Coordinates of C-alpha atoms in Angstrom, one line a residue:
F1 CA 53.4 -39.6 -265.5
D2 CA 54.8 -36.2 -264.6
D3 CA 52.4 -35.4 -261.8
V4 CA 50.5 -38.1 -259.8
K5 CA 48.6 -37.1 -256.7
L6 CA 48.8 -39.9 -254.1
H7 CA 48.1 -38.0 -250.8
D8 CA 45.7 -39.3 -248.1
N9 CA 45.9 -43.0 -249.0
E10 CA 47.2 -45.5 -246.5
I11 CA 50.5 -45.9 -248.2
T12 CA 53.2 -47.6 -246.1
G13 CA 56.2 -47.4 -248.5
I14 CA 57.7 -45.7 -251.6
D15 CA 59.8 -47.3 -254.2
L16 CA 63.1 -45.3 -254.2
A17 CA 63.1 -45.2 -258.0
L18 CA 60.3 -42.6 -257.7
C19 CA 62.6 -40.3 -255.8
T20 CA 65.6 -40.1 -258.1
A21 CA 67.0 -36.7 -259.1
S22 CA 66.6 -37.7 -262.8
R23 CA 62.9 -37.0 -262.4
G24 CA 63.5 -33.3 -262.0
D25 CA 64.7 -30.5 -259.8
V26 CA 62.1 -30.9 -257.0
Y27 CA 63.1 -34.6 -256.6
A28 CA 66.7 -33.7 -256.6
K29 CA 66.1 -31.2 -253.8
Y30 CA 63.6 -33.0 -251.6
N31 CA 64.1 -36.6 -252.5
C32 CA 61.1 -38.9 -251.5
A33 CA 59.4 -36.0 -249.7
A34 CA 58.7 -34.6 -253.1
V35 CA 56.6 -37.7 -253.8
L36 CA 54.9 -38.0 -250.4
C37 CA 55.6 -36.6 -246.9
P38 CA 56.9 -39.6 -244.8
P39 CA 55.0 -41.0 -241.9
A40 CA 55.1 -38.8 -238.7
T41 CA 54.9 -35.7 -240.9
Y42 CA 52.3 -33.9 -243.0
N43 CA 51.5 -30.8 -245.0
S44 CA 48.5 -29.4 -246.8
R45 CA 49.6 -31.0 -250.1
G46 CA 50.9 -34.3 -248.7
R47 CA 54.3 -33.7 -250.3
Q48 CA 57.0 -31.0 -250.4
E49 CA 57.1 -28.8 -253.4
S50 CA 59.0 -25.8 -252.1
D51 CA 61.3 -24.6 -249.3
T52 CA 58.4 -23.1 -247.4
G53 CA 56.1 -26.1 -247.9
H54 CA 58.0 -28.5 -245.8
C55 CA 56.6 -31.6 -244.2
R56 CA 55.7 -30.7 -240.6
E57 CA 56.2 -33.0 -237.7
C58 CA 53.1 -35.0 -236.6
P59 CA 53.6 -38.3 -234.7
E60 CA 50.0 -39.4 -235.3
A61 CA 50.4 -39.3 -239.1
L62 CA 50.8 -43.0 -239.7
F63 CA 51.1 -43.1 -243.5
F64 CA 52.9 -41.5 -246.4
G65 CA 51.2 -38.4 -247.8
S66 CA 49.1 -37.1 -244.9
T67 CA 47.6 -33.6 -245.5
V68 CA 46.3 -33.1 -241.9
C69 CA 47.6 -33.9 -238.5
P70 CA 45.1 -36.0 -236.6
E71 CA 46.2 -34.8 -233.2
S72 CA 45.3 -31.2 -234.2
I73 CA 41.5 -31.7 -234.2
P74 CA 40.4 -29.6 -231.3
D75 CA 37.5 -30.1 -228.9
P76 CA 35.7 -26.7 -229.5
G77 CA 34.3 -26.6 -226.0
V78 CA 37.6 -26.8 -224.2
S79 CA 40.3 -25.9 -226.7
S80 CA 42.4 -22.8 -226.5
D81 CA 42.3 -20.1 -229.1
R82 CA 45.8 -21.2 -230.3
E83 CA 44.6 -24.8 -230.7
I84 CA 41.6 -23.7 -232.8
L85 CA 43.6 -21.4 -235.0
T86 CA 46.3 -24.0 -235.5
Y87 CA 43.7 -26.6 -236.6
F88 CA 42.1 -24.0 -239.0
Y89 CA 45.6 -23.3 -240.4
R90 CA 46.3 -27.0 -241.0
K91 CA 42.8 -27.9 -242.3
C92 CA 42.7 -25.0 -244.8
G93 CA 46.1 -25.3 -246.5
G94 CA 48.1 -22.9 -244.3
D95 CA 51.4 -24.0 -245.7
D96 CA 50.4 -22.5 -249.1
W97 CA 48.7 -19.3 -247.9
D98 CA 50.0 -16.2 -249.6
D99 CA 51.1 -14.9 -246.2
P100 CA 51.3 -17.5 -243.4
N101 CA 53.7 -15.4 -241.3
G102 CA 53.8 -16.6 -237.7
W103 CA 51.0 -19.2 -238.0
A104 CA 51.5 -22.4 -236.0
E105 CA 54.9 -21.3 -234.7
D106 CA 55.0 -22.3 -231.0
D107 CA 57.4 -19.5 -230.0
I108 CA 55.2 -16.7 -231.6
S109 CA 52.2 -15.2 -229.8
I110 CA 49.0 -15.8 -231.8
C111 CA 48.5 -12.0 -231.6
D112 CA 51.4 -11.7 -234.0
W113 CA 50.2 -14.2 -236.5
Y114 CA 49.3 -12.6 -239.8
G115 CA 45.7 -11.4 -239.9
I116 CA 45.0 -11.9 -236.2
T117 CA 44.0 -9.2 -233.8
C118 CA 43.6 -9.9 -230.1
V119 CA 41.5 -8.4 -227.4
D120 CA 43.4 -5.4 -225.9
G121 CA 45.4 -6.6 -222.9
E122 CA 44.8 -10.3 -223.5
D123 CA 47.6 -12.1 -225.5
D124 CA 45.7 -15.3 -226.0
R125 CA 42.2 -14.1 -226.9
V126 CA 41.3 -13.6 -230.6
E127 CA 39.0 -10.7 -231.5
S128 CA 39.5 -10.5 -235.3
I129 CA 40.5 -12.9 -238.1
D130 CA 41.3 -11.0 -241.4
L131 CA 42.6 -13.4 -244.1
G132 CA 41.0 -12.0 -247.2
A133 CA 42.7 -12.9 -250.5
N134 CA 45.2 -15.1 -248.8
N135 CA 44.7 -18.5 -250.7
V136 CA 42.8 -20.1 -247.8
V137 CA 41.3 -23.3 -249.2
G138 CA 39.0 -26.1 -248.1
I139 CA 36.1 -25.5 -245.7
P140 CA 36.9 -23.5 -242.5
P141 CA 36.1 -25.6 -239.4
Q142 CA 33.1 -24.7 -237.2
A143 CA 35.6 -24.6 -234.3
L144 CA 36.2 -20.9 -235.3
F145 CA 32.8 -20.1 -234.0
F146 CA 33.9 -21.3 -230.5
L147 CA 36.5 -18.5 -230.2
P148 CA 34.7 -16.8 -227.3
H149 CA 35.8 -13.2 -228.2
L150 CA 35.6 -13.3 -232.0
K151 CA 33.9 -10.2 -233.4
H152 CA 35.2 -10.1 -237.0
L153 CA 35.8 -12.9 -239.5
S154 CA 36.9 -12.0 -243.0
L155 CA 37.7 -14.6 -245.6
Y156 CA 36.8 -12.8 -248.8
S157 CA 38.3 -13.6 -252.2
N158 CA 39.6 -17.1 -251.2
P159 CA 39.2 -20.3 -253.2
L160 CA 37.2 -22.0 -250.5
D161 CA 35.3 -25.3 -251.2
G162 CA 32.3 -23.8 -249.3
F163 CA 31.5 -22.4 -245.9
S164 CA 29.4 -24.1 -243.1
F165 CA 27.4 -22.0 -240.6
N166 CA 27.0 -25.0 -238.3
G167 CA 27.9 -23.9 -234.8
I168 CA 27.5 -20.2 -235.5
S169 CA 25.1 -20.0 -232.5
Q170 CA 28.2 -20.3 -230.3
A171 CA 29.7 -17.2 -231.8
K172 CA 28.2 -15.0 -229.1
K173 CA 30.2 -11.8 -230.0
L174 CA 30.5 -12.2 -233.8
E175 CA 29.3 -9.0 -235.4
E176 CA 30.9 -9.0 -238.8
L177 CA 31.2 -11.8 -241.3
I178 CA 32.9 -11.0 -244.7
L179 CA 32.6 -13.9 -247.2
D180 CA 32.3 -12.2 -250.6
A181 CA 33.8 -14.1 -253.5
A182 CA 34.6 -17.1 -251.3
G183 CA 32.8 -20.1 -252.8
V184 CA 29.7 -19.9 -250.6
T185 CA 26.8 -21.8 -252.1
S186 CA 24.4 -21.7 -249.1
I187 CA 23.9 -19.6 -246.0
M188 CA 21.6 -22.1 -244.3
G189 CA 22.1 -21.8 -240.6
V190 CA 23.4 -18.2 -240.5
G191 CA 20.1 -17.2 -238.9
Q192 CA 21.4 -18.7 -235.6
A193 CA 24.1 -16.0 -235.3
P194 CA 23.1 -14.2 -232.1
S195 CA 24.9 -10.9 -232.6
L196 CA 25.7 -10.5 -236.3
K197 CA 25.4 -6.9 -237.5
R198 CA 27.1 -7.0 -240.9
L199 CA 27.0 -9.9 -243.5
N200 CA 28.8 -9.8 -246.9
V201 CA 28.2 -12.7 -249.2
R202 CA 28.4 -11.0 -252.6
F203 CA 29.8 -12.7 -255.7
N204 CA 29.1 -16.2 -254.6
G205 CA 26.9 -19.1 -255.9
I206 CA 23.9 -18.9 -253.6
K207 CA 20.9 -20.3 -255.5
G208 CA 17.1 -20.5 -255.1
T209 CA 14.8 -18.1 -253.4
F210 CA 15.9 -15.3 -251.1
P211 CA 17.4 -17.1 -248.0
S212 CA 14.8 -17.3 -245.2
D213 CA 17.6 -17.4 -242.6
I214 CA 18.3 -13.7 -243.2
Q215 CA 14.9 -12.9 -241.6
K216 CA 16.1 -14.6 -238.4
L217 CA 19.0 -12.2 -238.0
T218 CA 17.4 -9.7 -235.6
T219 CA 20.6 -7.8 -235.0
L220 CA 21.6 -7.4 -238.6
Q221 CA 22.2 -3.8 -239.8
D222 CA 24.1 -4.2 -243.1
L223 CA 23.5 -7.0 -245.7
M224 CA 25.4 -7.4 -248.9
I225 CA 24.1 -10.3 -251.0
S226 CA 24.2 -9.1 -254.6
Y227 CA 25.7 -11.0 -257.5
N228 CA 24.4 -14.5 -256.6
D229 CA 22.1 -16.9 -258.4
F230 CA 18.6 -16.3 -257.0

């Protein structure tokens, strides 16, 4: 086999014969990490395939091939903006984003992470997340809705596996949600958004009748929902 995906199994060892340089350049360069990230490390693919996609340190990763760091799961009610953003980065394939500049780097202010804008005068409070067309994958965590100052969330044109609106009632200041061409198949729950003014979910796979949740958005001013399947 040229390509076998083994990540996120409880694998405790690797036969060194799988890591030999004769298998190809990636194995010559990264050795066994090209097969699976070793215990106490992880990345979004569970293995190293490039210089930028290295296996990151995570003491709680007990097995070979971890794709998330268990310690990074935040408690939305008490976690800092940095902790929530870092979890989002790790859960949604941040190592392979088109531009991950600054993300999850301890010595860089979150306000300098690519796509992040902070509240004026507050270095640790996120106001805007703009990561459109950046190869964000998976399903963004509901912890994003617990960012207390978040006004704008844009994830358009990303190959997401879906988007959950669970917890959006906590996004007290969220006014703009841009999710066009982002793998959205349902907007159930969006009606709980307390302050949403603009919603863009064009070019998705929303099916059935016109979503009743839209009628619950009493603050909505601008709705873009064309090119779906209802």
